[in-house]
JSON list of C-alpha atoms in Angstrom, two decimals:
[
{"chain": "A", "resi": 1, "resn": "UNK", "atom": "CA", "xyz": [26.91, -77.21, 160.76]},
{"chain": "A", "resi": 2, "resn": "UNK", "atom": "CA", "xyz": [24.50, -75.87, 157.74]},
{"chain": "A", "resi": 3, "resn": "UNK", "atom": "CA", "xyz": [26.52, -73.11, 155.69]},
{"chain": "A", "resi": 4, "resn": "UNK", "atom": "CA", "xyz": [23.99, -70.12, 155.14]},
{"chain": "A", "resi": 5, "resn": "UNK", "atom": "CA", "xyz": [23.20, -69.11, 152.12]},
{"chain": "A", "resi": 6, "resn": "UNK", "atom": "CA", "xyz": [25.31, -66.71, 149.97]},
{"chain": "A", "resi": 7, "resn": "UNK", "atom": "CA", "xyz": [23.36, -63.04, 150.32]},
{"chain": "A", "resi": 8, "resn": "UNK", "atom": "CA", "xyz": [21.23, -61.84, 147.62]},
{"chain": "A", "resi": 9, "resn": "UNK", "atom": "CA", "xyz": [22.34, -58.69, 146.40]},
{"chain": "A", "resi": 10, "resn": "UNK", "atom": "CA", "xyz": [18.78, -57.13, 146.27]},
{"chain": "A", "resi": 11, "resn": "UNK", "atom": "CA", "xyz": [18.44, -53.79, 143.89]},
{"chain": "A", "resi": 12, "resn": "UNK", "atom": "CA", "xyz": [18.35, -50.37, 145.52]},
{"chain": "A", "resi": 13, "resn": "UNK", "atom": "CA", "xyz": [15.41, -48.52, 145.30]},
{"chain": "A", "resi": 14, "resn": "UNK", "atom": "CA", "xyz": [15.81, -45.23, 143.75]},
{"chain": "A", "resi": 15, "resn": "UNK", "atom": "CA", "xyz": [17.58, -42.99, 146.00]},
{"chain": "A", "resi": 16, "resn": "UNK", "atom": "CA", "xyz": [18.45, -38.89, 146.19]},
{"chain": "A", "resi": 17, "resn": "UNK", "atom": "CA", "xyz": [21.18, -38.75, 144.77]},
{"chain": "A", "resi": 18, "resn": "UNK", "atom": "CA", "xyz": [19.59, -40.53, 141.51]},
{"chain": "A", "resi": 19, "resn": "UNK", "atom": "CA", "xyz": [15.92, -39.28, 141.97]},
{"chain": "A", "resi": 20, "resn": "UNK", "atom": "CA", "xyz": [15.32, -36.69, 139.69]},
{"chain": "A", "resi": 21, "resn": "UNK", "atom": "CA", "xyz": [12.85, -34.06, 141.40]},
{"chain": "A", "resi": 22, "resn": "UNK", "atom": "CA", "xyz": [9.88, -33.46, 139.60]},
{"chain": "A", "resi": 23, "resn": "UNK", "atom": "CA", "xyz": [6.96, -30.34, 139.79]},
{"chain": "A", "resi": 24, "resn": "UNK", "atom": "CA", "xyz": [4.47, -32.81, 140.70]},
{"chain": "A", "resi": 25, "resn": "UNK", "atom": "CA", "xyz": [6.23, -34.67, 143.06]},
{"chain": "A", "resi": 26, "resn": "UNK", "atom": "CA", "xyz": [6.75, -31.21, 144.89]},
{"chain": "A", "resi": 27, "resn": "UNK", "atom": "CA", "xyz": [3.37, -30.57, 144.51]},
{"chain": "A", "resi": 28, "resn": "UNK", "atom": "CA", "xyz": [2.35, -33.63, 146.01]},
{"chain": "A", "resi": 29, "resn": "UNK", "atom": "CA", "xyz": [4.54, -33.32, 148.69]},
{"chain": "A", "resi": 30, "resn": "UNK", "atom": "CA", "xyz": [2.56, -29.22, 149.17]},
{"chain": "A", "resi": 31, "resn": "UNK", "atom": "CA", "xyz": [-0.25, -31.02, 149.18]},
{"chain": "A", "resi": 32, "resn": "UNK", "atom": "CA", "xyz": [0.75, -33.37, 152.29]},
{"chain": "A", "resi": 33, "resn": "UNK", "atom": "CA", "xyz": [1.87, -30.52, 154.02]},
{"chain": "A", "resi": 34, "resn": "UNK", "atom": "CA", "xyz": [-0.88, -28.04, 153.49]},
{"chain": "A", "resi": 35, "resn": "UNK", "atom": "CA", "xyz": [-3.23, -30.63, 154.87]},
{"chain": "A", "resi": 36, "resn": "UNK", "atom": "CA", "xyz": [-1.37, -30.42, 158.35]},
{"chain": "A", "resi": 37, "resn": "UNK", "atom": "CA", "xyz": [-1.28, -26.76, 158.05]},
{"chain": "A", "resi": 38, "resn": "UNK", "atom": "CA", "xyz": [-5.19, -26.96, 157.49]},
{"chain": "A", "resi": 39, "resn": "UNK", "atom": "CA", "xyz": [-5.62, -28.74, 161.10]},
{"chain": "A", "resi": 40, "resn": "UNK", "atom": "CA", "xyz": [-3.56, -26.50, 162.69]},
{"chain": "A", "resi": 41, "resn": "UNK", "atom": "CA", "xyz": [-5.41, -23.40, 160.66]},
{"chain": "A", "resi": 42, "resn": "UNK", "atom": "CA", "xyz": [-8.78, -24.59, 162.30]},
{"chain": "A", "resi": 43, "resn": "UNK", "atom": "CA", "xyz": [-7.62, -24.20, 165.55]},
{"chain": "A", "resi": 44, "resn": "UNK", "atom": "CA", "xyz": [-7.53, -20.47, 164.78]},
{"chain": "A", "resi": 45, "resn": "UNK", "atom": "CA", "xyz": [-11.16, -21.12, 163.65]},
{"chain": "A", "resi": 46, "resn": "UNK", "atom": "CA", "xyz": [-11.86, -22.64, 166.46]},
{"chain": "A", "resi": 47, "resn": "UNK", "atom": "CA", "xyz": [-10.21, -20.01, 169.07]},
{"chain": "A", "resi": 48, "resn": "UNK", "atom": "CA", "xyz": [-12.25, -17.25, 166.97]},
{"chain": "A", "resi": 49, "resn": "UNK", "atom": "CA", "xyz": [-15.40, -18.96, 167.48]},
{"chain": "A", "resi": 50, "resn": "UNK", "atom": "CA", "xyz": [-14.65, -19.46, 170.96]},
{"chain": "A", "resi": 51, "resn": "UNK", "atom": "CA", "xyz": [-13.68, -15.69, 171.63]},
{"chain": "A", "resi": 52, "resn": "UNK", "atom": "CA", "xyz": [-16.91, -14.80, 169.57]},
{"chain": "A", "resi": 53, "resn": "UNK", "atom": "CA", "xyz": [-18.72, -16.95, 172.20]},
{"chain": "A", "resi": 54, "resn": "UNK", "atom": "CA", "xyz": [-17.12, -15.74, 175.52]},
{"chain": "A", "resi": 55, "resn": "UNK", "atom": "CA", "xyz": [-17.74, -12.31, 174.84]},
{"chain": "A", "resi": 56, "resn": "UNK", "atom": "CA", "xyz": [-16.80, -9.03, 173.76]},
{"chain": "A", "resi": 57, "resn": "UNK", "atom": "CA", "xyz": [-13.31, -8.72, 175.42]},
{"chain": "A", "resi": 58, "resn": "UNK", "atom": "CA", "xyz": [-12.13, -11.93, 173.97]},
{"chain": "A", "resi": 59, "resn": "UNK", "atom": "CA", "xyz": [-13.52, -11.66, 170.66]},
{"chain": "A", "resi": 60, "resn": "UNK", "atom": "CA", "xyz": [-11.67, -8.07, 170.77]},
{"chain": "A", "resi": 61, "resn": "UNK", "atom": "CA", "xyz": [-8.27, -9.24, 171.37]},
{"chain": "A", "resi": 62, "resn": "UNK", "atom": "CA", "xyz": [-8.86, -12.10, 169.18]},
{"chain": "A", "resi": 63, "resn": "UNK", "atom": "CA", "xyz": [-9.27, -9.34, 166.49]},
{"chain": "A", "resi": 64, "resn": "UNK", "atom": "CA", "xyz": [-6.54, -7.36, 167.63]},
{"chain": "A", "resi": 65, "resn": "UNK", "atom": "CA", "xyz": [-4.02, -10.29, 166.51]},
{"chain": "A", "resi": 66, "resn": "UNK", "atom": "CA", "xyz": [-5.13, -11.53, 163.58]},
{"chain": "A", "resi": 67, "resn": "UNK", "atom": "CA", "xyz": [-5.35, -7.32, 162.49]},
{"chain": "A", "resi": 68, "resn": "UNK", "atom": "CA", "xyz": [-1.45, -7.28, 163.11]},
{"chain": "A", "resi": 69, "resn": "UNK", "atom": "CA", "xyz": [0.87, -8.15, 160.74]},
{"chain": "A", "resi": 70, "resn": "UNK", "atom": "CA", "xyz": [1.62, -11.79, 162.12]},
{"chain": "A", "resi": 71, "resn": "UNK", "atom": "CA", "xyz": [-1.65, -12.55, 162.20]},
{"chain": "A", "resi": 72, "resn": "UNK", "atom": "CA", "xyz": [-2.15, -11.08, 158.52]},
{"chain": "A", "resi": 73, "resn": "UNK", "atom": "CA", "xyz": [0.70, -13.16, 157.94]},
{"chain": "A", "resi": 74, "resn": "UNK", "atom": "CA", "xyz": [-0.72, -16.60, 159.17]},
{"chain": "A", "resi": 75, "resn": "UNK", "atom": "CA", "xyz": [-4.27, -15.98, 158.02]},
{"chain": "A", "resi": 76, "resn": "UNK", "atom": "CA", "xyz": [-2.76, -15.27, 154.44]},
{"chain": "A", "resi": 77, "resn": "UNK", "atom": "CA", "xyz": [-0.76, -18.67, 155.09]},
{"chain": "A", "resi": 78, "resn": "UNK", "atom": "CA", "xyz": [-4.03, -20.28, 156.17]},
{"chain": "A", "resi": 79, "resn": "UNK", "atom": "CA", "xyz": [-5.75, -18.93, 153.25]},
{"chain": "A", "resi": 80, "resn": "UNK", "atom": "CA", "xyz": [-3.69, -20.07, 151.14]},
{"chain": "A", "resi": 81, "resn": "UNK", "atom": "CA", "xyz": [-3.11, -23.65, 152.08]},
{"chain": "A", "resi": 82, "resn": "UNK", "atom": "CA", "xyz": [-7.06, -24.03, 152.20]},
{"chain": "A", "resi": 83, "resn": "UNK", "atom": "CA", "xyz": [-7.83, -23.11, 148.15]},
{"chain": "A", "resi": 84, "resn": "UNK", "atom": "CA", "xyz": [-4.45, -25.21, 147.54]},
{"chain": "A", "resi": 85, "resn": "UNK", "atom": "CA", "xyz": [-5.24, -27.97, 149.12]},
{"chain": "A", "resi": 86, "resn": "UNK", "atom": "CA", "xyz": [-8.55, -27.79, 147.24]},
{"chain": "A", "resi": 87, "resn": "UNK", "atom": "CA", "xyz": [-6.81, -27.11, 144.52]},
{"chain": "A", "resi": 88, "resn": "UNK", "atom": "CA", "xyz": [-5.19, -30.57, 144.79]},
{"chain": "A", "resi": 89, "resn": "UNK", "atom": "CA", "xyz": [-8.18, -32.26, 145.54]},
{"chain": "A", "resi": 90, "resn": "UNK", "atom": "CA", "xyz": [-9.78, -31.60, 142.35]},
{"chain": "A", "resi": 91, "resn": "UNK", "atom": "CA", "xyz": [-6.35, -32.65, 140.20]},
{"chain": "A", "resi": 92, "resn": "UNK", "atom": "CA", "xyz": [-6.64, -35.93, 142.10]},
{"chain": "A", "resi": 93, "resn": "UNK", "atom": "CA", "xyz": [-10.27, -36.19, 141.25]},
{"chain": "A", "resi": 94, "resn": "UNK", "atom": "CA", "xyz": [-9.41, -35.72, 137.85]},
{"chain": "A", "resi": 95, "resn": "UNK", "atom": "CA", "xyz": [-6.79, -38.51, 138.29]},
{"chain": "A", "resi": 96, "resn": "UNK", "atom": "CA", "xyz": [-9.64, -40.44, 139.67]},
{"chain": "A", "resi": 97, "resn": "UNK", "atom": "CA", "xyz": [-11.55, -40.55, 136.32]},
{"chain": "A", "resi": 98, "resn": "UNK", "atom": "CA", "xyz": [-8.59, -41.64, 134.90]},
{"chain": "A", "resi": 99, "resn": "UNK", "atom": "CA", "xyz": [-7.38, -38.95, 132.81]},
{"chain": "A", "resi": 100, "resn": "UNK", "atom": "CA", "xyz": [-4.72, -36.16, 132.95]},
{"chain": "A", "resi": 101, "resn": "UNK", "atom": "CA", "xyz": [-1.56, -39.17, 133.25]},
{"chain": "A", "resi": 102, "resn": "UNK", "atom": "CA", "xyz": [0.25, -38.25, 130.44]},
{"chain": "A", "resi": 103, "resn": "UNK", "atom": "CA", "xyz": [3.89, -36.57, 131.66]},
{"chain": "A", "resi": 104, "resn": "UNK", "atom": "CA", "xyz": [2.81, -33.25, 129.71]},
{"chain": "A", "resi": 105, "resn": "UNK", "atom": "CA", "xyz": [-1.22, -33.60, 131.37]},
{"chain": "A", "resi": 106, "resn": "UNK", "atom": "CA", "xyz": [0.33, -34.38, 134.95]},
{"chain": "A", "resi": 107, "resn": "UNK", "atom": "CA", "xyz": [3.16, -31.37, 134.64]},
{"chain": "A", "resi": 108, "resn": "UNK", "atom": "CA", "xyz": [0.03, -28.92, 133.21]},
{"chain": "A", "resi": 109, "resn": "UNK", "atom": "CA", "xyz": [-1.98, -29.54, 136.46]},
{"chain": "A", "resi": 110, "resn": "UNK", "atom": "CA", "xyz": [0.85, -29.48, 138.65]},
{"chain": "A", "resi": 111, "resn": "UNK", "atom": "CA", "xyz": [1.24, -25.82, 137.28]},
{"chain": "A", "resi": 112, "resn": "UNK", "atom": "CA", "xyz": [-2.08, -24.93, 137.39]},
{"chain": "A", "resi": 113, "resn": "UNK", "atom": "CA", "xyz": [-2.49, -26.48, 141.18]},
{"chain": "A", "resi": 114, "resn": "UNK", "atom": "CA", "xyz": [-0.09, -23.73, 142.23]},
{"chain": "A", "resi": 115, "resn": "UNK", "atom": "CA", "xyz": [-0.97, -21.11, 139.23]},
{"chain": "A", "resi": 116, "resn": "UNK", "atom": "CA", "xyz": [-4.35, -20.95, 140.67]},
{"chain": "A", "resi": 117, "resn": "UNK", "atom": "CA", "xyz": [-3.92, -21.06, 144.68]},
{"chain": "A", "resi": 118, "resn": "UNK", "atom": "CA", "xyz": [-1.94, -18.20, 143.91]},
{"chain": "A", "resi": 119, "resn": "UNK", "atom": "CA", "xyz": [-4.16, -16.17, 141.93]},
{"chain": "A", "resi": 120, "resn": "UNK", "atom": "CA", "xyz": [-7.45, -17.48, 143.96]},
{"chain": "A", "resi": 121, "resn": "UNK", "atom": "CA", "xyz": [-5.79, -16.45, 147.27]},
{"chain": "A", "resi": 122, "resn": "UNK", "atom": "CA", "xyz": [-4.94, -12.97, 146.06]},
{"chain": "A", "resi": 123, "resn": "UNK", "atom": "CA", "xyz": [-7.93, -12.42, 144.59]},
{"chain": "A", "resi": 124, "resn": "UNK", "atom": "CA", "xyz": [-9.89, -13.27, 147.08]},
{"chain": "A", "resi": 125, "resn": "UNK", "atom": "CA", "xyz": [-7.82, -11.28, 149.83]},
{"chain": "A", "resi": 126, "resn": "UNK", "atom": "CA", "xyz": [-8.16, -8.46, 147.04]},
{"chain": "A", "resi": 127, "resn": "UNK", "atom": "CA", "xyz": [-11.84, -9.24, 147.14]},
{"chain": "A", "resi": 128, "resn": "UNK", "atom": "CA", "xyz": [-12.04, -8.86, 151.11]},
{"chain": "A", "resi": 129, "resn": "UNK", "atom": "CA", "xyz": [-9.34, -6.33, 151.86]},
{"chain": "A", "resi": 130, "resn": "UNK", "atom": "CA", "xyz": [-10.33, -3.62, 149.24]},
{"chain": "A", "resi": 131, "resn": "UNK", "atom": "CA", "xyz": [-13.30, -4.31, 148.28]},
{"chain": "A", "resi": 132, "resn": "UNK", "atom": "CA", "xyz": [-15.26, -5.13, 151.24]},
{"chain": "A", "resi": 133, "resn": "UNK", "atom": "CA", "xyz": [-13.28, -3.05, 153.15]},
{"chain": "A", "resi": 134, "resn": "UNK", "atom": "CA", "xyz": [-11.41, -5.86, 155.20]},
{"chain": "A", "resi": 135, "resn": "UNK", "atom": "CA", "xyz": [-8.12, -4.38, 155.54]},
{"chain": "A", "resi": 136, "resn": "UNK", "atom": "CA", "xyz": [-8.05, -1.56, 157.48]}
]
């Protein structure tokens, strides 16, 4: 009978309790997630359309919940993960020209990736609530 072969002792790859956590790898992993958020965010775009087209009882109720403070609540979420998401984009686009890979360029972006959703999402709700009388 053949012996087998002694094992190879093969190196780990890194795990948790080694991995230090880093601001962009959250960020990427926002990113990832606000992308699912986004497809289940256009099904309320889609379900407003829809009550838009069926008529004026629909659309009305359709209203009714997003005016509550759930609904406030999700499209806020919603609003959110759209400019981050974006927000993302474009840092990866600038990662696609090949710059911004330095650890101080990469942790600036990160920062700025959720610096700006922020401000761009409140602004803009700012912008629509108050402004354009949105939020009534």
């Amino acid at each position: 009978m053949a012996e087998r072969p002694a094992r190879v002792e093969r190196p780990l790859s890194p795990h948790l309790q080694i991995y230090r956590l880093t601001f962009t790898f959250l960020m990427s992993g926002f990113h990832r997630v606000t992308g699912i958020v986004l497809y289940l965010g256009f099904l309320l775009v889609a379900w407003w359309l829809l009550s838009a087209a069926s008529g004026p009882n629909a659309y009305a109720w359709v209203q009714w919940f997003m005016s509550t403070w759930i609904g406030r609540l999700v499209l806020l979420g919603f609003s959110w993960g759209l400019i981050h998401h974006s927000l993302g984009g474009v840092r990866h686009l600038i990662w696609d020209t090949g710059r911004g890979f330095a650890p101080n360029e990469r942790e600036w972006l990160a920062r700025m990736t959720l610096i700006g959703s922020i401000s761009l999402t409140l602004l803009a709700w700012i912008i629509g609530g108050f402004v354009m009388g949105g939020l009534r």
